[in-house]
Amino acid sequence: MARPASERVIAGRDSTIGRVSRVWYTAAMLDARYVTDHLDEVRASLARRGPGAAHLLDDVAPLAVSRRELIVALDALRAQKNEVSASLAKLDKKGEEFLRARDAMKVVGEQTKSLEVRLAAVEAELEDKLLNIPNLPHETAPDGTSEADNPVVRVWGEKPELAFAPRDHVALGEALGILDFERGAKISGTRFTVLRAHGARLERALMSFMLDVHSNEHGYEEIWPPVLIKDSAARGTSQLPKFAKDMFKLERFEEGEGARTLYLAPTAEVPVTNLHADEILEGAALPIGYTAYTACFRSEAGSHGRDTRGLIRQHQFDKVELVRFVTPETAMAEHAKLTSHAEAILEKLGLHYRTIELCSADLGFASRKTFDLEVWLPGQDAYREISSCSWFGDFQARRAKIRFRREAGAKPELVHTLNGSGLAIGRTLVAILEQYQQADGTVRIPEVLVPYMGGVRVITPKAR
RNA sequence: GGAGAGCUGGCCGAGUGGUCGAAGGCGCUUGAUUCGAAAUCAAGAGUGCCCGCAAGGGUACCAAGGGUUCGAAUCCCUUGCUCUCCUCCA
């Protein structure tokens, strides 16, 4: 058992099941076989997410059983059909023997058809159940019942000492003429904002800065993906079927059946993770890291009244994302690495933040383990999420069919996927405004951004 | 938007109703040969699902879905995608 430390931690409880080599990294969701074979364990794990979560498992086992029974019966019928068909090929097509056998096979064909229909129904129902079951929390994810139980993992920097009452980014941005909320609302409605002048420039500077750091220093390949996505992609990363209402759905103004629904990507995670959907990667190519800027679109259904002021919660915002495809045994270490890449951006910008870990109750649907980076906002007197770094195990990989082969000829295995914001650009801009504000209402530009700002060191009110 | 052509295994490419999971070539893996390599020769390689302790067996998959048929890669329909020409467009 000379595995690296990270693997041993992952193995943990799973290895007590036996079949160590195959099972110890299996996160298991959507694997009907694993769920039915380890029902109690899966139920216990889901229960950590909160009361009720385990009920999602109801009916899964019986459905899986009847699925298997139907397959056994169907395969037998098909085997019979194949066998008889082969002999029919050699017979005289007008002979009596042929005609008799043909009529007999008609019956078999009808039986086959009816079993196929039943199987399809059972599989659809089973899949529907499985798609709506969240991932199992990793055993190292802390227990908890609400976000209040999220432990602080580390803190970087200190709250800036301001010798004056800090203003929030809304006041600062409006006074500086760089954030125009009114006109954003006029054009597009609530939760849309117009960035102007040095505000617009700062947004662009942050985008370039983040992409440069991740591609030059952290080894990520830069990706510029489509942001209109098909439902199959959204399904792969698990925005669908459960979270359809969080996305903007586009209908084409077209008649006919060819008109296809597309969604506005809520995050670059969707197109970038799906880059390798339905692929078998070479083990030697792992880990693969991609970084991508995209605009992100969220309907924010269900968050009426929250963060209505300012840039914090927008229907459209900018984000640089990090995505990694890794082997199961390196996943935990890779997760820590990815988190550090996001943290590096905040540190280079000199922004005080803390890292928390989400407890089992606060974990996202697809995630087994998540670190959130929370940046300090003096104007709100609070830490606010600016990045979320998650390890999905093989959950997304199973949905999107992203696999790898350890070596030529080896059985394909599911990869593990990771992603994290690196960072949310709008919120970074907010943090800069609030942490770098000065008594006179001007805002200094972090040193690393000055080149990206064309030499501008301080944002001052625009002379009108 | 109009007209046409096409989608076969990692790649190229045969195959127009019956032992076709699919010829052939390239690539790949293993073995032989070699001091090594190249070349050559031989053998072997797809993916999912189901049964099985295993060995192994069964089944499905020729863009996707549906249909015809005893039987479909081959015929029909629908959809998607690719390519060519025209049109339009950043």
Coordinates of C-alpha atoms (C1' of nucleotides) in Angstrom, one line a residue:
Chain A
M1 CA 0.0 0.0 0.0
A2 CA 2.7 2.5 -0.9
R3 CA 0.4 5.1 -2.3
P4 CA 1.1 8.7 -2.1
A5 CA -0.5 10.5 0.9
S6 CA -3.2 12.0 -1.2
E7 CA -4.3 8.7 -2.4
R8 CA -4.4 7.1 0.9
V9 CA -6.8 9.8 2.2
I10 CA -9.0 9.2 -0.8
A11 CA -9.0 5.5 -0.2
G12 CA -10.1 5.7 3.4
R13 CA -13.5 4.2 4.0
D14 CA -14.0 3.0 0.5
S15 CA -11.2 0.6 0.7
T16 CA -12.9 -1.3 3.5
I17 CA -15.5 -2.4 0.9
G18 CA -12.9 -4.6 -0.8
R19 CA -12.2 -4.5 -4.5
V20 CA -9.8 -1.8 -3.5
S21 CA -8.2 -1.3 -6.9
R22 CA -11.5 -0.4 -8.6
V23 CA -13.6 1.1 -6.0
W24 CA -11.5 3.2 -3.8
Y25 CA -11.8 6.3 -6.0
T26 CA -15.3 5.8 -7.2
A27 CA -17.6 8.7 -6.3
A28 CA -20.3 6.6 -7.6
M29 CA -23.2 8.8 -8.5
L30 CA -25.1 7.8 -11.6
D31 CA -23.4 4.5 -11.5
A32 CA -26.6 2.5 -10.9
R33 CA -24.6 -0.6 -10.2
Y34 CA -22.5 1.0 -7.5
V35 CA -25.6 2.6 -6.0
T36 CA -27.5 -0.7 -5.8
D37 CA -24.5 -2.7 -4.7
H38 CA -23.7 -0.2 -1.9
L39 CA -27.1 1.1 -1.1
D40 CA -26.6 1.6 2.7
E41 CA -23.2 3.3 2.3
V42 CA -24.5 5.6 -0.4
R43 CA -27.6 6.4 1.7
A44 CA -25.4 7.3 4.6
S45 CA -23.2 9.5 2.6
L46 CA -26.1 11.4 1.0
A47 CA -27.6 11.9 4.4
R48 CA -24.7 14.1 5.2
R49 CA -26.0 16.7 2.8
G50 CA -29.1 17.1 4.8
P51 CA -32.4 15.5 5.7
G52 CA -34.2 14.2 2.7
A53 CA -31.3 13.8 0.4
A54 CA -31.2 10.0 1.0
H55 CA -34.8 9.8 -0.1
L56 CA -33.7 10.4 -3.7
L57 CA -32.5 6.9 -3.6
D58 CA -35.9 5.4 -3.2
D59 CA -36.9 3.2 -6.2
V60 CA -33.4 3.2 -7.6
A61 CA -32.6 -0.3 -6.5
P62 CA -35.8 -1.9 -7.7
L63 CA -35.6 -0.1 -11.0
A64 CA -32.0 -1.3 -11.5
V65 CA -33.1 -4.9 -10.8
S66 CA -35.9 -4.8 -13.3
R67 CA -33.7 -3.2 -15.8
R68 CA -31.3 -6.1 -15.5
E69 CA -34.0 -8.7 -15.7
L70 CA -35.4 -7.1 -18.9
I71 CA -31.9 -7.1 -20.4
V72 CA -31.4 -10.7 -19.7
A73 CA -34.7 -11.6 -21.3
L74 CA -34.1 -9.4 -24.2
D75 CA -30.7 -10.6 -24.9
A76 CA -32.0 -14.2 -24.9
L77 CA -34.6 -13.3 -27.5
R78 CA -32.2 -11.5 -29.7
A79 CA -29.8 -14.4 -29.5
Q80 CA -32.5 -16.7 -30.7
K81 CA -33.4 -14.3 -33.5
N82 CA -29.8 -14.1 -34.6
E83 CA -29.4 -17.8 -34.7
V84 CA -32.5 -18.5 -36.6
S85 CA -31.9 -15.7 -39.0
A86 CA -28.5 -17.1 -39.9
S87 CA -30.0 -20.4 -40.8
L88 CA -32.9 -18.8 -42.7
A89 CA -30.4 -17.1 -45.0
K90 CA -29.4 -20.5 -46.4
L91 CA -32.9 -21.8 -47.0
D92 CA -35.0 -21.7 -50.1
K93 CA -37.0 -18.6 -49.8
K94 CA -40.1 -20.3 -51.1
G95 CA -39.7 -23.5 -49.2
E96 CA -42.1 -24.6 -46.6
E97 CA -39.4 -24.8 -43.9
F98 CA -38.5 -21.2 -44.6
L99 CA -42.0 -19.9 -44.4
R100 CA -42.7 -21.8 -41.1
A101 CA -39.6 -20.5 -39.5
R102 CA -40.3 -17.0 -40.7
D103 CA -43.7 -16.9 -39.2
A104 CA -42.3 -18.2 -35.9
M105 CA -39.8 -15.4 -35.9
K106 CA -42.4 -12.8 -36.5
V107 CA -43.7 -13.7 -33.0
V108 CA -40.2 -13.4 -31.5
G109 CA -39.8 -10.1 -33.2
E110 CA -43.0 -8.8 -31.6
Q111 CA -42.0 -10.0 -28.2
T112 CA -38.6 -8.3 -28.6
K113 CA -40.2 -5.1 -29.5
S114 CA -42.5 -5.1 -26.5
L115 CA -39.6 -5.9 -24.2
E116 CA -37.6 -3.1 -25.7
V117 CA -40.3 -0.6 -25.0
R118 CA -40.5 -1.7 -21.4
L119 CA -36.8 -1.6 -21.0
A120 CA -36.6 1.9 -22.5
A121 CA -39.3 3.1 -20.0
V122 CA -37.4 1.6 -17.1
E123 CA -34.1 3.0 -18.2
A124 CA -35.6 6.4 -18.7
E125 CA -37.1 6.4 -15.2
L126 CA -33.8 5.1 -13.6
E127 CA -31.8 7.7 -15.4
D128 CA -34.2 10.4 -14.3
K129 CA -33.7 9.4 -10.7
L130 CA -29.9 9.1 -11.0
L131 CA -29.5 12.4 -12.7
N132 CA -31.2 14.1 -9.9
I133 CA -29.1 12.6 -7.1
P134 CA -26.3 14.9 -6.0
N135 CA -22.7 13.7 -5.7
L136 CA -21.5 12.1 -2.5
P137 CA -19.6 14.4 -0.2
H138 CA -16.0 13.3 0.1
E139 CA -15.1 11.9 3.5
T140 CA -12.7 14.7 4.1
A141 CA -15.5 17.3 3.5
P142 CA -16.5 18.6 6.9
D143 CA -19.8 17.7 8.4
G144 CA -22.3 20.5 8.9
T145 CA -25.9 21.5 8.6
S146 CA -25.6 25.0 7.0
E147 CA -23.1 27.5 5.7
A148 CA -22.5 28.6 9.2
D149 CA -20.6 25.3 9.7
N150 CA -18.1 26.1 6.9
P151 CA -14.6 26.1 8.5
V152 CA -12.1 28.8 7.7
V153 CA -9.1 27.0 6.2
R154 CA -6.7 30.0 6.0
V155 CA -6.6 33.8 5.9
W156 CA -4.3 35.8 3.7
G157 CA -3.3 39.4 4.4
E158 CA -5.1 41.8 6.7
K159 CA -8.1 44.1 6.5
P160 CA -6.8 47.4 5.1
E161 CA -6.6 50.1 7.7
L162 CA -8.8 52.9 6.5
A163 CA -8.6 56.1 8.4
F164 CA -12.1 57.0 7.1
A165 CA -15.5 55.4 6.8
P166 CA -15.2 53.0 3.9
R167 CA -17.6 53.5 1.0
D168 CA -19.0 50.6 -0.9
H169 CA -18.2 50.1 -4.6
V170 CA -21.6 51.5 -5.6
A171 CA -20.9 54.8 -4.1
L172 CA -17.3 54.8 -5.3
G173 CA -18.1 53.6 -8.8
E174 CA -20.8 56.1 -9.4
A175 CA -18.8 59.0 -8.0
L176 CA -15.9 58.0 -10.2
G177 CA -18.2 57.7 -13.2
I178 CA -17.0 54.1 -13.9
L179 CA -20.1 52.2 -12.9
D180 CA -23.4 53.2 -14.5
F181 CA -26.2 51.2 -12.9
E182 CA -29.1 53.4 -14.1
R183 CA -28.2 53.0 -17.7
G184 CA -27.6 49.3 -17.3
A185 CA -31.1 49.0 -16.0
K186 CA -32.5 51.2 -18.8
I187 CA -31.1 49.0 -21.5
S188 CA -31.4 45.5 -20.0
G189 CA -33.2 45.8 -16.7
T190 CA -32.3 45.0 -13.1
R191 CA -29.0 43.2 -12.5
F192 CA -27.3 44.7 -15.5
T193 CA -24.6 47.3 -15.3
V194 CA -22.6 49.4 -17.7
L195 CA -18.9 49.8 -17.1
R196 CA -17.4 53.0 -18.3
A197 CA -14.0 54.5 -18.9
H198 CA -11.4 53.2 -16.4
G199 CA -14.1 50.8 -15.0
A200 CA -14.4 49.2 -18.4
R201 CA -10.6 49.2 -18.8
L202 CA -10.2 47.6 -15.4
E203 CA -12.5 44.8 -16.3
R204 CA -10.5 44.1 -19.4
A205 CA -7.2 44.5 -17.5
L206 CA -8.3 41.9 -15.0
M207 CA -9.3 39.5 -17.7
S208 CA -6.0 39.7 -19.4
F209 CA -4.0 39.7 -16.2
M210 CA -5.7 36.5 -14.9
L211 CA -5.4 34.7 -18.2
D212 CA -1.8 35.6 -18.5
V213 CA -1.0 34.4 -15.0
H214 CA -2.8 31.1 -15.5
S215 CA -1.4 30.4 -18.9
N216 CA 2.2 31.6 -18.3
E217 CA 2.8 30.7 -14.7
H218 CA 0.3 27.9 -13.9
G219 CA 0.6 26.0 -17.2
Y220 CA -3.0 26.2 -18.4
E221 CA -4.0 26.2 -22.0
E222 CA -6.0 29.2 -22.9
I223 CA -9.5 28.5 -24.4
W224 CA -12.0 30.8 -25.9
P225 CA -15.1 28.7 -26.1
P226 CA -18.7 29.2 -27.3
V227 CA -21.0 30.5 -24.7
L228 CA -24.2 29.2 -26.2
I229 CA -24.4 25.6 -25.2
K230 CA -26.6 22.6 -26.1
D231 CA -28.5 20.8 -23.5
S232 CA -26.2 17.8 -23.7
A233 CA -23.3 20.0 -22.5
A234 CA -25.3 21.4 -19.7
R235 CA -26.3 17.9 -18.7
G236 CA -22.7 16.8 -18.7
T237 CA -21.7 19.3 -16.1
S238 CA -25.0 18.8 -14.3
Q239 CA -26.7 22.2 -14.8
L240 CA -29.4 20.1 -16.4
P241 CA -31.8 18.6 -15.7
K242 CA -32.1 20.0 -12.2
F243 CA -31.1 23.6 -12.6
A244 CA -32.7 24.6 -15.8
K245 CA -34.3 27.6 -14.2
D246 CA -30.9 29.1 -13.3
M247 CA -30.0 29.5 -17.0
F248 CA -31.2 31.7 -19.8
K249 CA -32.8 29.6 -22.5
L250 CA -32.8 30.7 -26.1
E251 CA -35.4 29.9 -28.7
R252 CA -34.6 30.4 -32.3
F253 CA -37.1 32.3 -34.2
E254 CA -37.5 29.5 -36.7
E255 CA -40.3 27.3 -37.8
G256 CA -39.9 23.6 -38.2
E257 CA -38.4 20.9 -36.1
G258 CA -34.8 21.9 -36.7
A259 CA -35.1 24.8 -34.3
R260 CA -32.9 23.8 -31.5
T261 CA -32.8 25.1 -28.0
L262 CA -29.6 26.6 -26.7
Y263 CA -28.6 28.0 -23.3
L264 CA -26.4 30.9 -22.3
A265 CA -23.6 29.3 -20.4
P266 CA -23.8 30.2 -16.7
T267 CA -20.0 29.6 -16.5
A268 CA -17.1 28.6 -18.7
E269 CA -17.1 25.3 -16.8
V270 CA -19.8 24.0 -19.1
P271 CA -18.2 24.5 -22.5
V272 CA -14.7 23.8 -21.3
T273 CA -15.4 20.7 -19.3
N274 CA -17.4 19.4 -22.3
L275 CA -14.4 19.9 -24.5
H276 CA -13.5 16.3 -23.8
A277 CA -17.0 14.8 -23.6
D278 CA -17.3 11.4 -25.3
E279 CA -13.5 11.2 -25.5
I280 CA -11.0 8.7 -24.2
L281 CA -7.8 10.6 -23.3
E282 CA -4.3 9.3 -23.1
G283 CA -3.3 8.8 -19.5
A284 CA 0.1 10.4 -20.3
A285 CA -1.7 13.6 -21.3
L286 CA -3.1 14.1 -17.8
P287 CA -3.4 16.4 -16.0
I288 CA -4.9 18.7 -18.5
G289 CA -5.5 22.3 -17.5
Y290 CA -7.6 24.9 -19.3
T291 CA -8.3 28.5 -18.5
A292 CA -11.0 30.4 -20.2
Y293 CA -12.6 33.8 -20.0
T294 CA -16.3 34.0 -20.8
A295 CA -19.2 36.2 -20.0
C296 CA -21.5 34.2 -17.7
F297 CA -25.3 34.4 -17.6
R298 CA -27.5 33.5 -14.7
S299 CA -31.1 34.0 -14.3
E300 CA -30.8 34.2 -10.5
A301 CA -34.2 32.7 -10.1
G302 CA -34.9 32.3 -6.5
S303 CA -32.6 35.1 -5.3
H304 CA -35.0 37.9 -5.6
G305 CA -34.1 40.7 -3.2
R306 CA -30.6 39.4 -2.5
D307 CA -27.7 41.6 -3.4
T308 CA -29.9 43.8 -5.6
R309 CA -27.5 46.7 -5.1
G310 CA -24.3 46.9 -7.0
L311 CA -22.2 44.5 -9.0
I312 CA -22.3 41.5 -6.7
R313 CA -25.1 39.5 -8.3
Q314 CA -25.6 40.2 -12.0
H315 CA -27.4 38.4 -14.8
Q316 CA -24.3 38.9 -16.9
F317 CA -20.8 38.9 -15.5
D318 CA -17.3 38.1 -16.5
K319 CA -15.2 35.3 -15.2
V320 CA -12.0 33.5 -15.8
E321 CA -12.4 29.9 -15.1
L322 CA -9.9 27.1 -14.4
V323 CA -10.7 23.5 -15.4
R324 CA -8.6 20.4 -14.9
F325 CA -8.9 16.8 -16.0
V326 CA -6.9 14.5 -13.7
T327 CA -6.4 10.9 -12.7
P328 CA -8.4 9.8 -9.6
E329 CA -5.3 9.2 -7.5
T330 CA -3.9 12.7 -8.1
A331 CA -7.3 14.4 -7.8
M332 CA -7.0 15.5 -4.2
A333 CA -3.6 17.1 -4.6
E334 CA -4.7 18.6 -7.9
H335 CA -7.7 20.2 -6.2
A336 CA -5.4 21.8 -3.7
K337 CA -3.2 23.0 -6.6
L338 CA -6.1 24.5 -8.5
T339 CA -7.3 26.3 -5.4
S340 CA -3.8 27.8 -5.0
H341 CA -3.9 29.0 -8.6
A342 CA -7.0 31.0 -7.8
E343 CA -5.5 32.2 -4.6
A344 CA -2.4 33.4 -6.4
I345 CA -4.5 35.9 -8.3
L346 CA -5.8 37.5 -5.1
E347 CA -2.4 37.6 -3.6
K348 CA -0.8 39.2 -6.7
L349 CA -3.5 41.8 -6.5
G350 CA -2.8 42.3 -2.8
L351 CA -6.4 41.6 -1.8
H352 CA -7.1 40.4 1.6
Y353 CA -9.1 37.2 1.6
R354 CA -9.8 34.0 3.4
T355 CA -10.3 30.4 2.2
I356 CA -13.2 28.4 3.6
E357 CA -14.2 24.8 3.0
L358 CA -17.8 24.0 2.3
C359 CA -19.4 21.6 4.8
S360 CA -21.4 18.6 3.6
A361 CA -24.7 20.6 3.8
D362 CA -23.4 23.5 1.7
L363 CA -21.7 21.5 -1.0
G364 CA -22.9 22.1 -4.6
F365 CA -24.9 19.4 -6.4
A366 CA -22.0 17.9 -8.4
S367 CA -19.2 18.5 -5.9
R368 CA -17.5 16.2 -3.5
K369 CA -15.3 18.8 -1.9
T370 CA -15.2 22.6 -2.4
F371 CA -13.0 25.4 -1.2
D372 CA -14.5 28.9 -1.5
L373 CA -12.3 32.0 -1.6
E374 CA -13.9 34.9 0.1
V375 CA -12.5 38.4 -0.5
W376 CA -12.8 41.1 2.1
L377 CA -15.2 43.9 1.2
P378 CA -14.8 46.9 3.5
G379 CA -17.9 48.6 2.1
Q380 CA -20.0 45.6 3.2
D381 CA -17.9 44.8 6.2
A382 CA -18.0 41.2 5.1
Y383 CA -16.2 38.5 3.2
R384 CA -17.8 37.6 -0.1
E385 CA -17.3 34.6 -2.3
I386 CA -15.1 35.4 -5.3
S387 CA -14.1 31.9 -6.3
S388 CA -15.4 28.4 -5.7
C389 CA -13.0 25.5 -6.4
S390 CA -14.5 22.1 -6.6
W391 CA -13.6 18.5 -7.0
F392 CA -16.3 16.5 -8.8
G393 CA -14.8 13.1 -8.6
D394 CA -16.0 11.1 -11.6
F395 CA -19.5 12.6 -11.4
Q396 CA -19.3 14.9 -14.3
A397 CA -17.0 12.5 -16.2
R398 CA -19.6 9.8 -16.0
R399 CA -22.3 12.1 -17.3
A400 CA -20.2 13.6 -20.1
K401 CA -18.3 10.3 -20.8
I402 CA -14.8 11.7 -20.3
R403 CA -12.4 8.8 -19.9
F404 CA -8.7 8.0 -20.0
R405 CA -6.5 5.0 -20.6
R406 CA -3.6 4.5 -18.3
E407 CA -1.6 3.0 -21.1
A408 CA -2.2 1.6 -24.5
G409 CA -4.6 -1.3 -24.4
A410 CA -5.8 -0.6 -20.8
K411 CA -9.4 -0.4 -19.9
P412 CA -10.8 3.1 -20.1
E413 CA -11.5 4.7 -16.8
L414 CA -13.4 7.9 -15.9
V415 CA -11.3 10.9 -15.3
H416 CA -11.8 13.2 -12.3
T417 CA -12.8 16.8 -13.1
L418 CA -12.0 19.9 -11.1
N419 CA -12.8 23.5 -11.7
G420 CA -12.7 26.9 -10.0
S421 CA -13.1 30.5 -10.7
G422 CA -9.8 32.2 -11.2
L423 CA -11.5 34.7 -10.5
A424 CA -14.9 36.3 -10.9
I425 CA -13.9 39.5 -12.5
G426 CA -16.8 41.8 -11.5
R427 CA -16.4 40.9 -7.8
T428 CA -12.6 41.3 -8.1
L429 CA -13.3 44.8 -9.4
V430 CA -15.5 45.4 -6.5
A431 CA -12.8 44.3 -4.1
I432 CA -10.2 46.5 -5.7
L433 CA -12.5 49.5 -5.5
E434 CA -13.3 48.9 -1.8
Q435 CA -9.9 47.7 -0.6
Y436 CA -7.9 50.3 -2.6
Q437 CA -10.1 53.3 -2.0
Q438 CA -8.6 56.4 -0.6
A439 CA -10.0 59.2 1.6
D440 CA -10.7 61.5 -1.3
G441 CA -12.8 58.8 -3.1
T442 CA -10.1 57.9 -5.6
V443 CA -8.9 54.3 -6.1
R444 CA -5.4 53.1 -6.5
I445 CA -4.6 50.4 -9.1
P446 CA -2.8 47.3 -7.8
E447 CA 0.8 47.4 -9.0
V448 CA 0.5 44.3 -11.2
L449 CA -2.4 45.8 -13.1
V450 CA -0.7 49.1 -14.0
P451 CA 0.8 47.8 -17.2
Y452 CA -2.6 46.4 -18.2
M453 CA -4.2 49.9 -17.4
G454 CA -1.9 51.7 -19.8
G455 CA 0.1 53.1 -16.9
V456 CA -2.9 54.5 -15.0
R457 CA -2.1 54.2 -11.3
V458 CA -5.2 55.9 -9.8
I459 CA -8.8 56.1 -10.9
T460 CA -10.1 59.6 -10.4
P461 CA -13.4 61.2 -11.2
K462 CA -13.6 61.9 -14.9
A463 CA -13.5 65.5 -15.7
R464 CA -16.8 66.4 -17.4
Chain B
rG1 C1' -32.0 32.1 -47.4
rG2 C1' -31.4 28.9 -52.3
rA3 C1' -29.0 24.3 -54.9
rG4 C1' -26.2 20.0 -54.4
rA5 C1' -22.8 16.1 -52.2
rG6 C1' -21.7 13.4 -48.1
rC7 C1' -21.4 11.2 -42.8
rU8 C1' -18.4 3.4 -42.0
rG9 C1' -13.6 1.2 -36.6
rG10 C1' -7.5 5.7 -34.1
rC11 C1' -7.0 7.5 -39.5
rC12 C1' -7.9 6.5 -44.9
rG13 C1' -11.3 3.6 -47.3
rA14 C1' -14.4 -1.0 -49.5
rG15 C1' -19.1 -2.6 -48.7
rU16 C1' -26.7 -1.2 -51.9
rG17 C1' -31.0 -6.8 -47.9
rG18 C1' -28.6 -12.5 -45.1
rU19 C1' -22.5 -16.2 -41.6
rC20 C1' -20.5 -7.9 -41.9
rG21 C1' -18.1 -6.0 -35.9
rA22 C1' -17.7 -5.0 -41.0
rA23 C1' -12.4 -6.3 -46.9
rG24 C1' -7.8 -3.6 -47.8
rG25 C1' -4.2 0.1 -46.3
rC26 C1' -1.9 3.1 -42.5
rG27 C1' -1.2 3.5 -37.5
rC28 C1' -1.0 0.7 -32.7
rU29 C1' 0.4 -3.7 -29.3
rU30 C1' 3.1 -8.3 -28.6
rG31 C1' 6.5 -11.9 -30.5
rA32 C1' 10.3 -13.5 -34.1
rU33 C1' 14.7 -11.6 -36.6
rU34 C1' 18.8 -7.7 -34.8
rC35 C1' 24.3 -5.8 -30.7
rG36 C1' 20.3 -2.2 -31.2
rA37 C1' 17.1 0.1 -34.8
rA38 C1' 14.9 0.2 -39.7
rA39 C1' 12.9 -3.3 -43.0
rU40 C1' 10.5 -8.0 -43.0
rC41 C1' 7.5 -12.0 -40.9
rA42 C1' 3.7 -13.8 -37.3
rA43 C1' 0.0 -12.9 -34.0
rG44 C1' -3.3 -9.4 -31.6
rA45 C1' -5.9 -5.0 -30.7
rG46 C1' -12.9 -1.1 -30.4
rU47 C1' -16.8 0.7 -26.9
rG48 C1' -21.1 0.0 -23.8
rC49 C1' -24.4 -3.3 -21.4
rC50 C1' -26.0 -8.2 -19.3
rC51 C1' -24.7 -13.2 -17.2
rG52 C1' -20.4 -15.4 -14.7
rC53 C1' -15.9 -16.2 -8.8
rA54 C1' -13.3 -16.7 -13.2
rA55 C1' -12.3 -18.6 -17.8
rG56 C1' -15.7 -17.3 -20.9
rG57 C1' -20.4 -16.4 -23.1
rG58 C1' -24.5 -13.3 -24.9
rU59 C1' -26.1 -8.6 -26.8
rA60 C1' -26.0 -3.7 -28.9
rC61 C1' -23.3 -0.1 -31.6
rC62 C1' -21.5 1.6 -39.4
rA63 C1' -23.9 10.4 -37.4
rA64 C1' -28.7 10.2 -34.1
rG65 C1' -33.8 8.7 -33.7
rG66 C1' -37.9 6.2 -36.0
rG67 C1' -39.9 2.8 -39.9
rU68 C1' -40.1 -1.5 -43.5
rU69 C1' -38.4 -6.8 -43.1
rC70 C1' -38.0 -13.4 -40.7
rG71 C1' -33.3 -10.5 -41.3
rA72 C1' -30.7 -3.5 -42.3
rA73 C1' -24.1 -0.5 -42.5
rU74 C1' -27.1 -1.5 -46.9
rC75 C1' -34.2 0.4 -48.4
rC76 C1' -37.7 4.6 -46.4
rC77 C1' -38.6 8.9 -43.0
rU78 C1' -37.0 12.7 -39.5
rU79 C1' -33.1 15.3 -37.2
rG80 C1' -28.0 16.8 -36.6
rC81 C1' -23.3 17.7 -38.6
rU82 C1' -19.6 18.3 -42.6
rC83 C1' -18.3 20.0 -47.5
rU84 C1' -19.2 22.7 -52.5
rC85 C1' -21.7 26.7 -55.3
rC86 C1' -24.9 31.0 -55.0
rU87 C1' -26.9 34.6 -51.5
rC88 C1' -26.3 37.3 -46.9
rC89 C1' -23.1 38.9 -43.0
rA90 C1' -19.2 40.8 -38.4

